[in-house]
Coordinates of C-alpha atoms in Angstrom, one line a residue:
M644 CA 0.0 0.0 0.0
S645 CA 1.5 3.4 -1.0
H646 CA 1.8 6.1 1.6
R647 CA 3.5 8.6 -0.8
S648 CA 0.7 11.2 -0.6
G649 CA 1.0 11.3 3.2
R650 CA 4.7 11.9 3.4
T651 CA 6.3 15.1 4.5
C652 CA 8.9 16.6 2.2
W653 CA 11.6 17.1 4.8
K654 CA 13.9 19.1 2.5
R655 CA 11.1 21.6 1.9
F656 CA 10.1 21.5 5.5
A657 CA 13.6 22.4 6.6
A658 CA 13.9 25.1 3.9
V659 CA 10.8 26.8 5.2
L660 CA 11.3 26.2 8.9
V661 CA 15.0 26.8 9.3
P662 CA 15.1 30.6 8.7
G663 CA 12.8 31.3 11.6
V664 CA 13.4 28.4 14.0
T665 CA 17.2 28.1 13.6
A666 CA 17.6 31.8 14.3
A667 CA 15.5 31.5 17.4
T668 CA 17.4 28.4 18.6
V669 CA 20.7 30.1 18.0
L670 CA 19.4 33.1 20.0
G671 CA 18.5 30.8 22.9
I672 CA 21.8 29.0 22.9
A673 CA 23.7 32.3 22.7
M674 CA 21.7 33.5 25.7
A675 CA 22.5 30.3 27.6
Q676 CA 26.2 30.8 26.9
G677 CA 26.3 34.5 27.7
A678 CA 27.3 35.4 24.2
L679 CA 24.3 37.3 22.9
A680 CA 25.1 40.3 20.7
A681 CA 23.8 43.6 21.9
S682 CA 23.2 45.3 18.6
F683 CA 21.2 43.9 15.6
F684 CA 18.3 44.6 13.3
I685 CA 15.1 43.0 14.6
S686 CA 13.1 40.5 12.6
G687 CA 9.9 42.3 13.6
Q688 CA 8.2 39.1 14.6
R689 CA 6.7 39.2 18.1
F690 CA 7.5 36.4 20.6
Q691 CA 6.4 35.7 24.1
V692 CA 8.4 35.7 27.3
A693 CA 6.9 34.5 30.6
V694 CA 8.6 34.6 34.0
D695 CA 7.4 33.4 37.4
T696 CA 9.6 35.8 39.3
L697 CA 11.9 38.6 38.1
R698 CA 14.2 40.2 40.7
S699 CA 16.2 43.2 39.5
R700 CA 18.7 45.7 40.8
G701 CA 19.1 48.9 38.9
V702 CA 15.9 49.2 36.9
S703 CA 15.1 51.5 33.9
I704 CA 12.0 51.9 31.7
Y705 CA 12.0 54.1 28.6
G706 CA 10.6 54.5 25.1
M707 CA 12.5 53.5 22.0
V708 CA 12.0 52.7 18.3
D709 CA 13.6 49.5 17.0
V710 CA 14.4 49.0 13.3
S711 CA 13.8 45.8 11.3
R712 CA 16.2 44.7 8.6
A713 CA 13.5 45.6 6.1
G714 CA 13.5 49.1 7.4
A715 CA 10.2 48.9 9.4
L716 CA 10.0 51.1 12.5
V717 CA 8.7 49.4 15.7
P718 CA 7.9 51.5 18.8
V719 CA 8.8 49.6 22.0
V720 CA 9.1 50.1 25.7
V721 CA 12.6 49.1 26.9
I722 CA 12.8 47.4 30.4
G723 CA 16.3 47.4 31.6
A724 CA 18.1 45.8 34.6
R725 CA 21.7 46.0 35.6
N726 CA 21.4 42.7 37.4
A727 CA 18.5 40.2 37.3
T728 CA 17.6 36.8 38.6
I729 CA 14.7 35.0 36.9
S730 CA 12.8 31.9 38.1
G731 CA 10.6 29.9 35.7
L732 CA 11.6 31.3 32.3
C733 CA 9.7 30.5 29.1
Q734 CA 10.2 32.0 25.7
S735 CA 8.1 31.0 22.7
V736 CA 7.8 31.9 19.0
V737 CA 5.4 30.6 16.4
V738 CA 6.5 29.9 12.9
Q739 CA 4.0 29.5 10.1
V740 CA 5.0 26.6 7.8
P741 CA 3.2 26.3 4.4
V742 CA 1.0 23.2 4.2
L743 CA 2.0 22.0 7.7
G744 CA 0.7 25.1 9.5
P745 CA 2.1 26.6 12.7
Y746 CA 5.1 25.2 14.7
T747 CA 6.0 26.5 18.1
L748 CA 9.6 26.8 19.4
R749 CA 9.7 27.0 23.3
L750 CA 12.8 27.7 25.3
T751 CA 12.7 27.1 29.0
G752 CA 15.0 27.4 32.0
G753 CA 15.4 28.5 35.6
E754 CA 13.2 25.8 37.1
Q755 CA 15.6 24.4 39.8
R756 CA 18.1 27.3 39.9
P757 CA 17.5 30.9 38.8
V758 CA 18.6 32.4 35.5
E759 CA 21.2 35.2 36.1
A760 CA 21.5 38.1 33.7
R761 CA 23.6 41.3 33.6
D762 CA 22.6 44.4 31.6
L763 CA 19.4 42.9 30.5
F764 CA 17.1 44.7 28.1
L765 CA 13.6 43.6 27.0
D766 CA 12.1 45.5 24.0
V767 CA 8.4 45.0 24.5
T768 CA 5.2 45.9 22.8
S769 CA 3.0 44.8 25.7
A770 CA 3.5 43.5 29.2
T771 CA 1.4 42.5 32.2
V772 CA 2.6 41.8 35.8
G773 CA 0.7 40.1 38.5
Q774 CA 2.5 42.0 41.3
A775 CA 5.2 44.7 41.1
N776 CA 7.2 45.8 44.2
L777 CA 9.7 48.6 43.6
E778 CA 12.1 50.4 45.8
G779 CA 13.5 53.9 45.2
L780 CA 11.1 54.6 42.3
D781 CA 11.2 57.7 40.2
I782 CA 8.5 58.3 37.6
G783 CA 8.8 61.0 35.0
V784 CA 12.6 61.3 35.0
A785 CA 14.1 62.3 31.6
A786 CA 15.5 59.3 29.7
G787 CA 18.9 61.0 29.4
A788 CA 19.0 61.6 33.2
V789 CA 18.4 57.9 34.2
T790 CA 21.1 56.8 36.7
K791 CA 19.6 54.1 38.8
G792 CA 19.1 51.7 35.9
P793 CA 20.9 51.1 32.6
I794 CA 20.4 52.7 29.2
S795 CA 21.6 50.5 26.3
P796 CA 24.6 52.2 24.7
E797 CA 23.1 51.3 21.3
D798 CA 19.9 53.0 22.2
R799 CA 21.6 56.1 23.7
N800 CA 23.5 56.6 20.3
S801 CA 20.4 56.0 18.2
Q802 CA 18.6 58.8 16.4
F803 CA 15.4 57.5 18.0
F804 CA 16.5 58.0 21.6
D805 CA 15.0 61.1 23.1
P806 CA 17.1 62.2 26.1
N807 CA 14.3 64.5 27.2
G808 CA 11.7 61.7 26.9
F809 CA 9.6 60.2 29.7
A810 CA 11.3 57.4 31.7
Q811 CA 11.1 55.6 35.0
Q812 CA 13.8 54.2 37.2
A813 CA 14.1 52.3 40.5
V814 CA 16.8 51.0 42.8
S815 CA 15.3 47.5 42.8
S816 CA 12.2 45.6 41.8
T817 CA 10.5 42.2 42.3
L818 CA 7.9 41.3 39.6
T819 CA 5.8 38.1 39.7
D820 CA 3.7 36.5 37.0
V821 CA 5.3 38.5 34.2
R822 CA 3.9 38.1 30.7
V823 CA 5.6 40.0 27.9
T824 CA 5.2 40.3 24.2
A825 CA 8.6 41.3 22.8
V826 CA 10.5 42.0 19.6
A827 CA 14.0 41.7 21.1
V828 CA 15.9 40.6 24.2
T829 CA 19.6 41.5 24.8
A830 CA 22.0 41.0 27.7
A831 CA 25.7 41.3 28.4
T832 CA 25.4 37.9 30.1
F833 CA 22.5 35.5 30.3
N834 CA 23.2 32.2 32.2
V835 CA 20.4 29.7 32.0
P836 CA 20.4 26.5 34.2
D837 CA 18.1 23.7 33.1
F838 CA 18.0 25.1 29.5
G839 CA 15.6 23.3 27.3
V840 CA 14.5 23.6 23.6
R841 CA 11.3 22.0 22.2
L842 CA 9.8 22.3 18.8
K843 CA 6.1 21.2 18.5
Q844 CA 3.5 21.3 15.8
G845 CA 0.6 23.7 16.6
R846 CA 0.4 26.7 18.8
H847 CA 1.9 26.0 22.2
E848 CA 2.9 29.5 23.4
C849 CA 4.0 30.4 26.9
F850 CA 0.7 32.2 27.7

């Protein structure tokens, strides 16, 4: 009995899936090894980041505009932390594969031991937090006058950075049940215990 009509053309599958999924996998591995580059054109595709608990020292929040390789401008809110520890990390991105439909890549870590990051920046388009506790909070500080938290050097030198723009800063923060839709994450170091990668057919996002 022939099963030819039901077979998947793996060469075609790989050709379609690799550009999106491999890039995301390399991003995750680079994050785990603490070798993530701090400056790049974004793809423009949104992905999800979910965190059970995010503890940060040296916090900044400011507006920015990211640029895709195709030249699209994407307004974002940048959440920065000089030092961060993360428990229960999940990152997911959905890739649409012709004929086969959506596939989801999920990266996880920090279940048994916390993830540790230095100079962490999340470029987000939306975010929700179950509970936010902040110490030494300043709301309405000029972005160019932020001192308690970091400003990305690439952002500071960008034509889209407004030093007089609205920003917030805090000495420290503890955030629980964090749900973020982001276009980029960068860090000087990002050390991920219990690092896992899983590719699954369908939509299996973090939240």
